[in-house]
Coordinates of C-alpha atoms and ligand atoms in Angstrom, one line a residue:
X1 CA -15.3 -6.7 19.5
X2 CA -16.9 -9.2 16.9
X3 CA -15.4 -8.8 13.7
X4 CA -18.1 -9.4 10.6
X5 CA -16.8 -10.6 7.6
X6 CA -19.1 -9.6 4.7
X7 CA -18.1 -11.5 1.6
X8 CA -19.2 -9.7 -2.0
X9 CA -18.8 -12.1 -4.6
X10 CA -21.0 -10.7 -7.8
X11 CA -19.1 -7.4 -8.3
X12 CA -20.5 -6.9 -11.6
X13 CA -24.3 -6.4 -10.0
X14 CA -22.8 -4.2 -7.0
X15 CA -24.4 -0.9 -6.4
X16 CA -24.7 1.2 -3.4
X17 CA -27.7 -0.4 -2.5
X18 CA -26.3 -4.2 -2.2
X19 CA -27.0 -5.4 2.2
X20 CA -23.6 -5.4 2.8
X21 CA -22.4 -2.5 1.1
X22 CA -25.4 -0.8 2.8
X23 CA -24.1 -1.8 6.6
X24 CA -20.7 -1.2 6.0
X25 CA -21.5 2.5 5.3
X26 CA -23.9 3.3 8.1
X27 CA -20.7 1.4 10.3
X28 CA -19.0 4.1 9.0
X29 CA -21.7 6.8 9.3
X30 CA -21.5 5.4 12.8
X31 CA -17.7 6.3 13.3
X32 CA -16.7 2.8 13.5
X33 CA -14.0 1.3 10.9
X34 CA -14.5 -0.8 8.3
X35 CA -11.8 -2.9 6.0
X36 CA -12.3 -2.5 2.3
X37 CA -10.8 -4.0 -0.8
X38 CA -9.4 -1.0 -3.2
X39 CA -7.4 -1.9 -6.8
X40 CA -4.3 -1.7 -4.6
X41 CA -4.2 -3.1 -1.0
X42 CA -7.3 -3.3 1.5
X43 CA -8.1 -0.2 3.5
X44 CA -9.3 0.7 6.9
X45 CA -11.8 3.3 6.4
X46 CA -13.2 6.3 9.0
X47 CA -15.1 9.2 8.9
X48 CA -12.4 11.5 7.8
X49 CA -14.3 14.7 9.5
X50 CA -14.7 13.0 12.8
X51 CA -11.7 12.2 15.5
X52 CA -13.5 9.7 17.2
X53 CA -13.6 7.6 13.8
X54 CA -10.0 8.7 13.2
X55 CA -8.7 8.0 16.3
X56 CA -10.2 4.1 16.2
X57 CA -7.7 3.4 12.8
X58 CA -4.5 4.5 15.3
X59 CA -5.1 2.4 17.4
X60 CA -6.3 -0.9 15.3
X61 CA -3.3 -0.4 13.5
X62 CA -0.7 0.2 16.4
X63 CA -0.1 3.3 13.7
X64 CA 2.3 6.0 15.2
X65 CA -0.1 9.2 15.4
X66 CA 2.2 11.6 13.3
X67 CA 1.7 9.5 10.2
X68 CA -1.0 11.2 7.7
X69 CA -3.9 9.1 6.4
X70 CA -5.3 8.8 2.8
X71 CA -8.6 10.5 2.5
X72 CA -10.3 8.1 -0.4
X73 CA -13.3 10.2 -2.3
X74 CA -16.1 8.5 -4.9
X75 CA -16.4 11.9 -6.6
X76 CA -14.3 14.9 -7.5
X77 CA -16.8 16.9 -6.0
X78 CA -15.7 16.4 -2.5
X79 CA -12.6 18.2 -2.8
X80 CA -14.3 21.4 -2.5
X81 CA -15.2 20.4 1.3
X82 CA -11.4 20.2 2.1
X83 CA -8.9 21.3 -0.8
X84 CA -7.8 24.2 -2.1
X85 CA -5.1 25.7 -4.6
X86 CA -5.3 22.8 -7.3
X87 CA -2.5 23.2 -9.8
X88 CA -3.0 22.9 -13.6
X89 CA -0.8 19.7 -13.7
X90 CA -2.9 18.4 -10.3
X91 CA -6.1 18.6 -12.7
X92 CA -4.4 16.9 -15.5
X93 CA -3.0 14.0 -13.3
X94 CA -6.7 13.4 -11.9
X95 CA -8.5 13.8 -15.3
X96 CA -6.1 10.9 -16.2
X97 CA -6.0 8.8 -13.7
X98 CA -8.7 9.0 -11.5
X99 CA -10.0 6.4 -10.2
X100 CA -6.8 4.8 -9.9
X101 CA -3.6 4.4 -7.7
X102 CA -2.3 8.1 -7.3
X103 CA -2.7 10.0 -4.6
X104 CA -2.0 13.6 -4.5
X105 CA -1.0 15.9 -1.9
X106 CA -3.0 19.1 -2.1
X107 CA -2.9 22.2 -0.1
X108 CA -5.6 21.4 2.8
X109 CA -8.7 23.8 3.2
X110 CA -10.8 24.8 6.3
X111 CA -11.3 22.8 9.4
X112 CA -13.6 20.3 8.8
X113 CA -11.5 17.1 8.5
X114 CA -10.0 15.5 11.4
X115 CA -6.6 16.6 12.1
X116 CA -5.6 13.5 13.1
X117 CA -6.6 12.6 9.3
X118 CA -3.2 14.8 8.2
X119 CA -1.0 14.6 11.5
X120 CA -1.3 18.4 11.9
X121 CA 0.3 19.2 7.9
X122 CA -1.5 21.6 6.5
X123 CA -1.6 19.6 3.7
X124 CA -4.3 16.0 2.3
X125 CA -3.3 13.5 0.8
X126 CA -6.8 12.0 -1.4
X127 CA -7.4 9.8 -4.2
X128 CA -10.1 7.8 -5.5
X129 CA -10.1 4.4 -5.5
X130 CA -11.0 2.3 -9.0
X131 CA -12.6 -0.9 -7.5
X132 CA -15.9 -1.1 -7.3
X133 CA -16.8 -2.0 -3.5
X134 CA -14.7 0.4 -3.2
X135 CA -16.6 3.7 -4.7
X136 CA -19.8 1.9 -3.8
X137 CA -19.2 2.2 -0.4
X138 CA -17.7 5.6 -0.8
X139 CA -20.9 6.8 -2.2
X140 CA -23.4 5.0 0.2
X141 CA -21.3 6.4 3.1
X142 CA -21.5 9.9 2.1
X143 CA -18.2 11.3 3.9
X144 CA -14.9 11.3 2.8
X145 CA -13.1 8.2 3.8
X146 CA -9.5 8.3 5.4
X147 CA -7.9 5.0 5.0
X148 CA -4.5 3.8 5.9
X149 CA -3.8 0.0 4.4
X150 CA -5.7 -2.7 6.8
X151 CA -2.6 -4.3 8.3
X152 CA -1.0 -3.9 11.8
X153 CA 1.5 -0.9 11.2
X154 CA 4.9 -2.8 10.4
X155 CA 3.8 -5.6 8.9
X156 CA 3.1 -6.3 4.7
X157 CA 0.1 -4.3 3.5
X158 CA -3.1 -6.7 2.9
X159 CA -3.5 -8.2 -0.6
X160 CA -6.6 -10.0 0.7
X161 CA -9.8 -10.0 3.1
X162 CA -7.8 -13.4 4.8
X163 CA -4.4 -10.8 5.5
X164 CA -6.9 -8.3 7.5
X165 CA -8.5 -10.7 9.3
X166 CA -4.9 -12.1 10.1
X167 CA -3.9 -8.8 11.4
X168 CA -7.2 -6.9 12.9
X169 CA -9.8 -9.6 13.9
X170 CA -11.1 -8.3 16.9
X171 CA -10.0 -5.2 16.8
X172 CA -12.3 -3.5 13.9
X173 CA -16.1 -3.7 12.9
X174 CA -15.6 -5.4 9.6
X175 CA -13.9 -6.6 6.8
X176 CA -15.6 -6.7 3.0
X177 CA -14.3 -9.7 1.5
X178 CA -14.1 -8.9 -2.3
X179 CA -11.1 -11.2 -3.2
X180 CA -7.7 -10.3 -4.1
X181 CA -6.9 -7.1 -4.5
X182 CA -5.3 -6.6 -8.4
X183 CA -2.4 -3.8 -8.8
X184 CA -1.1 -5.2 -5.1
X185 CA 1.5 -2.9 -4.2
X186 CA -0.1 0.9 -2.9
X187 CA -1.2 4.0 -4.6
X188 CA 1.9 6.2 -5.8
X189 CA 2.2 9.5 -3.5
X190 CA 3.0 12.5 -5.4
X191 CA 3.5 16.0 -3.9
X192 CA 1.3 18.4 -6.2
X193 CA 2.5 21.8 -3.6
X194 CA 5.5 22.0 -5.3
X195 CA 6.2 23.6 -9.2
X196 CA 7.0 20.5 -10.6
X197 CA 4.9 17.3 -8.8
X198 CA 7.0 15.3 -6.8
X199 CA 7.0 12.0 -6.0
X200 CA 7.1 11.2 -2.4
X201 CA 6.1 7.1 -2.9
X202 CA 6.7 5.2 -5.6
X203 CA 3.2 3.2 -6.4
X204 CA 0.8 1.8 -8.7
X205 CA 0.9 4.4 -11.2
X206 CA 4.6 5.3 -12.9
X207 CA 7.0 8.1 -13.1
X208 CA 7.4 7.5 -16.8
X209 CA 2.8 7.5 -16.8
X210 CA 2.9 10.4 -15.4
X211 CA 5.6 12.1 -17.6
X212 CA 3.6 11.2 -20.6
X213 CA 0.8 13.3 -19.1
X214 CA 2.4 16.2 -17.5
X215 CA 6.0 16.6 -18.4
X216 CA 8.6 16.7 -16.1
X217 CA 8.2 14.6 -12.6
X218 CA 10.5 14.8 -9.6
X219 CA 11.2 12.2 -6.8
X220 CA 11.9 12.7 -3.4
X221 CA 15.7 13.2 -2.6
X222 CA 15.0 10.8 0.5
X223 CA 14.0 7.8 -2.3
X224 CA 17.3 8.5 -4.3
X225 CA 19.9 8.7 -1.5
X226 CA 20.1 7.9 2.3
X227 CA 20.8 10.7 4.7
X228 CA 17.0 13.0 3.8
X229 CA 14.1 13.2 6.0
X230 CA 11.3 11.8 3.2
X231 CA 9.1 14.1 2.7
X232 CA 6.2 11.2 3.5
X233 CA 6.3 10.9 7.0
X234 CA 5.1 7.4 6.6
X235 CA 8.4 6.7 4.6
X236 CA 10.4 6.9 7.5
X237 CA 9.4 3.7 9.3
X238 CA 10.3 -0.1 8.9
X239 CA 7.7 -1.7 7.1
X240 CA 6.3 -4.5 5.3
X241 CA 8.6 -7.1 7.4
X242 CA 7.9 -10.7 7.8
X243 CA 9.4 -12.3 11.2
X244 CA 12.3 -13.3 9.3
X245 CA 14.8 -10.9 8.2
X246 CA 15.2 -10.5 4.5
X247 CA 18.3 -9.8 2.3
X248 CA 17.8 -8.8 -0.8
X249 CA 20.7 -10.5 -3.0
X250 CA 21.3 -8.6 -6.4
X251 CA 23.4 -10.8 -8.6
X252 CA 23.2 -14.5 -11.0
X253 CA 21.3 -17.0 -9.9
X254 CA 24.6 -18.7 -9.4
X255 CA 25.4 -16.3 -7.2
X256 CA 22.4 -16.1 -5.1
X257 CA 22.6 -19.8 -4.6
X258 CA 26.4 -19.3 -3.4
X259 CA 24.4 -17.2 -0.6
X260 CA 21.6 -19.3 0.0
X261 CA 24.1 -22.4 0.6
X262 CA 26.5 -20.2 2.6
X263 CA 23.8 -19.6 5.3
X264 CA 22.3 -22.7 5.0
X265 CA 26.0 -24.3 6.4
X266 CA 25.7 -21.8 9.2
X267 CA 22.8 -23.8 10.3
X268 CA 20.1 -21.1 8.8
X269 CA 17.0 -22.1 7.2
X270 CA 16.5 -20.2 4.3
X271 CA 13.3 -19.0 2.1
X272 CA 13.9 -17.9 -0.8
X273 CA 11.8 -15.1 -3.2
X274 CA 12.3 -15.8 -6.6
X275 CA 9.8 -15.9 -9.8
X276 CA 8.5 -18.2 -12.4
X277 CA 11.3 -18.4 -14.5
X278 CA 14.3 -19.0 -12.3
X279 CA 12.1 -21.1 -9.0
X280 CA 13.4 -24.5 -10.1
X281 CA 16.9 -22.7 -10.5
X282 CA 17.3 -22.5 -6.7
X283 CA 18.1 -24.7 -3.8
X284 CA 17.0 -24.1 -0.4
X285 CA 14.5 -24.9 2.5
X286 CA 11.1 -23.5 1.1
X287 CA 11.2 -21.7 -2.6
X288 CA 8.6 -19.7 -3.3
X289 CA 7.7 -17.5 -6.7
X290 CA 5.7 -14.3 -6.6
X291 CA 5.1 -13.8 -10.0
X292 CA 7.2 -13.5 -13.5
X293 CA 10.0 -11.3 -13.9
X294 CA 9.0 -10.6 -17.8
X295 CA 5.6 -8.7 -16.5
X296 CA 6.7 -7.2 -13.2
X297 CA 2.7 -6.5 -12.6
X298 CA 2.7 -9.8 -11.7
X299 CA 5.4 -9.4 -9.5
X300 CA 3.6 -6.5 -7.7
X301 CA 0.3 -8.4 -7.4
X302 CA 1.6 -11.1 -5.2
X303 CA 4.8 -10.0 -3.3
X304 CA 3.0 -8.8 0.0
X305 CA 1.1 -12.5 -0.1
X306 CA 4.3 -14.3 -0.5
X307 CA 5.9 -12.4 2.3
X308 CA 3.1 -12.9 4.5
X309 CA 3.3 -16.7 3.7
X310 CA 7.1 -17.1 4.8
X311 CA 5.3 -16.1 8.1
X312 CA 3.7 -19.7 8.0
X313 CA 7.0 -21.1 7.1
X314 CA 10.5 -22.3 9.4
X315 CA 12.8 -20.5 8.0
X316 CA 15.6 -18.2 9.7
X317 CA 16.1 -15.8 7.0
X318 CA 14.6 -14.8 3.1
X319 CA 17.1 -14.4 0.2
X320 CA 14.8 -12.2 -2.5
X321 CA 15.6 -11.8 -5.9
X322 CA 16.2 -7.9 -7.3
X323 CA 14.3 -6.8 -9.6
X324 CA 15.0 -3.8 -12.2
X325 CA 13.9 -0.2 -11.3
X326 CA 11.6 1.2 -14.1
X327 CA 8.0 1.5 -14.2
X328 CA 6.2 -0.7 -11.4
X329 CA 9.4 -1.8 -10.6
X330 CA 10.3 1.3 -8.7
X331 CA 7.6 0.8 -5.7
X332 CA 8.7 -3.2 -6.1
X333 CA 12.3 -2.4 -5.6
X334 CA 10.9 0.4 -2.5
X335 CA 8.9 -1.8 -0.7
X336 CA 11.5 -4.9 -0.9
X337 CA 14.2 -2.9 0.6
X338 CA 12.2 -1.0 3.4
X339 CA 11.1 -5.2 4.3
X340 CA 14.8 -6.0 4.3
X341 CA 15.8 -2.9 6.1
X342 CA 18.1 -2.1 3.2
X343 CA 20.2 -5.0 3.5
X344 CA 21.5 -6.0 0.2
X345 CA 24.0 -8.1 -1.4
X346 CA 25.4 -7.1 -4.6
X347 CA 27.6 -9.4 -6.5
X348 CA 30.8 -7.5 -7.8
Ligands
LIG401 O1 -3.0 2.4 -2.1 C1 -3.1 3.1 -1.1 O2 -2.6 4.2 -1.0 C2 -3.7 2.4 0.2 C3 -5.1 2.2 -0.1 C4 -5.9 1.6 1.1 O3 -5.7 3.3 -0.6 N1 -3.5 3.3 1.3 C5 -2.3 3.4 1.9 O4 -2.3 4.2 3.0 O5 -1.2 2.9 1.5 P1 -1.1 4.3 4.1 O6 -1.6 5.1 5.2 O7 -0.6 2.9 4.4 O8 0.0 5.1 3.4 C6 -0.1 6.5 3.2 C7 1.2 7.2 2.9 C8 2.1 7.3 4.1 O9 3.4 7.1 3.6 C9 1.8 8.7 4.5 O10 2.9 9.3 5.2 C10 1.6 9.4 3.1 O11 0.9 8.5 2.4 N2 0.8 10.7 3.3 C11 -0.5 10.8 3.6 N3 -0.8 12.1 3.7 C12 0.3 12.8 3.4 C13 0.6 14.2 3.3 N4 -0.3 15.2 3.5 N5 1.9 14.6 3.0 C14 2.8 13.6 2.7 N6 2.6 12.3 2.8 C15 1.4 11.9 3.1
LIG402 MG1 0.5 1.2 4.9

């Protein structure tokens, strides 16, 4: 299959009828799958209410089959075709942020979307997207979209149309090229079937956002300690690794350079993840900074490039900086661990 690449590079004049916009959604009308750029990573988009489409995102991806999908809307109104039992608190999270990187997990209604969409829960995870190719396309295609991030399962989510290509060429319709994506880590999950909302991923939007707005938020037990089955069957699995392995080293720069020169006498070739204000601070094969640790937003926006560059590096093994826990840093701190396969170093 002949991937096309559609590049969109006027945002600001995009509307449902822009040629590309247009042929992406009738692809999708179609059942085939389409890559699109949303304020958080790209997405691979199908028919949510048709298994044929469905199916074609497992297997781009390589996705295990009992891992839910994202059904991405343009307008509130489609959750009457496949929702039901919307708590108070669910209302106030979506009249607040909406469209935006939260996804809630509602109570699932009738029989019309794909069960391969939810893995046979009875419950949907949907949110809508704020980019504009994004909602654009939404509209123009007319279904509810389910869309898992455009990368082959394991690897770092996609940041940009280049990442996709890297990963699916050949093995979807399309790709809409609309640049770098901005918040760059995923949408926050958050369970809205329990009394209090839970959070089941930590993501673009906060705990400490949401608290504002609705009170009291809880997270997963699985996030907090090891030993629970997450509630987000996509939690369980490996993800977001490069080829090398990576350690995450928690400690002074000093220390971390102890590390870094410790391996590199064992013969390894090290890359190391550091930031702005500490990447002249370190010595080691290839250095590279993903953003400043005084605006962790930053951080966020470019990790999953900067671990998809040490692919197209020689080194053995990445040495990452930690990085604090609050606010974005929670899904930072997440989705560094799960791509070091909880390997940490902790200076006493
Ligand atoms: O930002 C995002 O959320 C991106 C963009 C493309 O929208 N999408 C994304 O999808 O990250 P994906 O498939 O890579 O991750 C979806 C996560 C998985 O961990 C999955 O297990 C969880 O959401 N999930 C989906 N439906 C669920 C449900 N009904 N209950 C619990 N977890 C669910
Ligand atoms: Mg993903």
């Amino acid at each position: 299959m002949k991937t096309i690449v559609w590049t969109v590079d006027d945002l600001p004049n995009l509307s449902t009828s822009y040629p590309h916009i247009a042929q992406a959604a009738n692809i999708l009308r179609e059942n085939e799958v389409v890559a699109f750029p949303t304020e958080t990573v790209y997405g691979l988009g199908a028919n949510a209410f048709s298994d044929e489409a469905v199916r074609k995102i497992f297997e781009a991806k390589g996705r295990p089959s009992d891992n839910p999908l994202i059904v991405h809307i343009a307008s509130q109104d489609q959750l009457d075709e496949f929702v039901e039992d919307i708590p108070e608190y669910a209302e106030e999270l979506i009249k607040n942020f909406w469209p935006g990187p939260l996804t809630l997990v509602l109570q699932k209604k009738g029989d019309r979307l794909s069960d391969l969409v939810t893995a046979g829960l009875d419950t949907v995870g949907v949110r809508m997207p704020d980019h504009p190719i994004a909602l654009a396309l939404l509209k123009e295609a007319n279904v509810p979209v389910a869309a898992p991030s455009a990368n082959r399962s394991g690897k770092p989510s996609p940041t940009q149309a280049s990442h996709v290509y890297y990963d699916l060429q050949g093995r979807i319709s399309g790709i809409i090229d609309g640049g770098a994506t901005g918040v760059g880590v995923e949408s926050t999950v958050i369970d809205c079937t329990t009394k209090i909302p839970t959070i089941l991923r930590p993501g673009g939007v906060t705990k400490e956002q949401m608290e504002a707005i609705v009170g009291e938020v809880s997270v997963d037990q699985a996030l907090v300690e090891e030993g629970h089955a997450p509630k987000s069957p996509g939690m369980k699995y490996t993800h977001y690794a490069p080829n090398a392995p990576v350690i995450v080293v928690d400690g002074s720069h000093h220390f971390i350079q102890q590390q870094i020169d410790q391996f590199e006498k064992e013969g390894k070739k090290v890359g190391v993840i550091t930031t702005e204000e500490a990447k002249n601070d370190f010595r080691a094969t290839k250095v590279l900074s993903c953003g400043n640790r005084a605006n962790l937003q930053t951080v966020a926006a470019q990790l999953y490039d900067v671990l998809r560059q040490f692919d197209q590096e020689d080194v053995d093994l990445i040495i990452s900086e930690s990085f604090p826990q609050a606010g974005v840093g929670a899904a930072i701190m997440n989705r560094l661990l799960k791509a070091a396969g909880n390997q940490v170093i902790v200076e006493k």
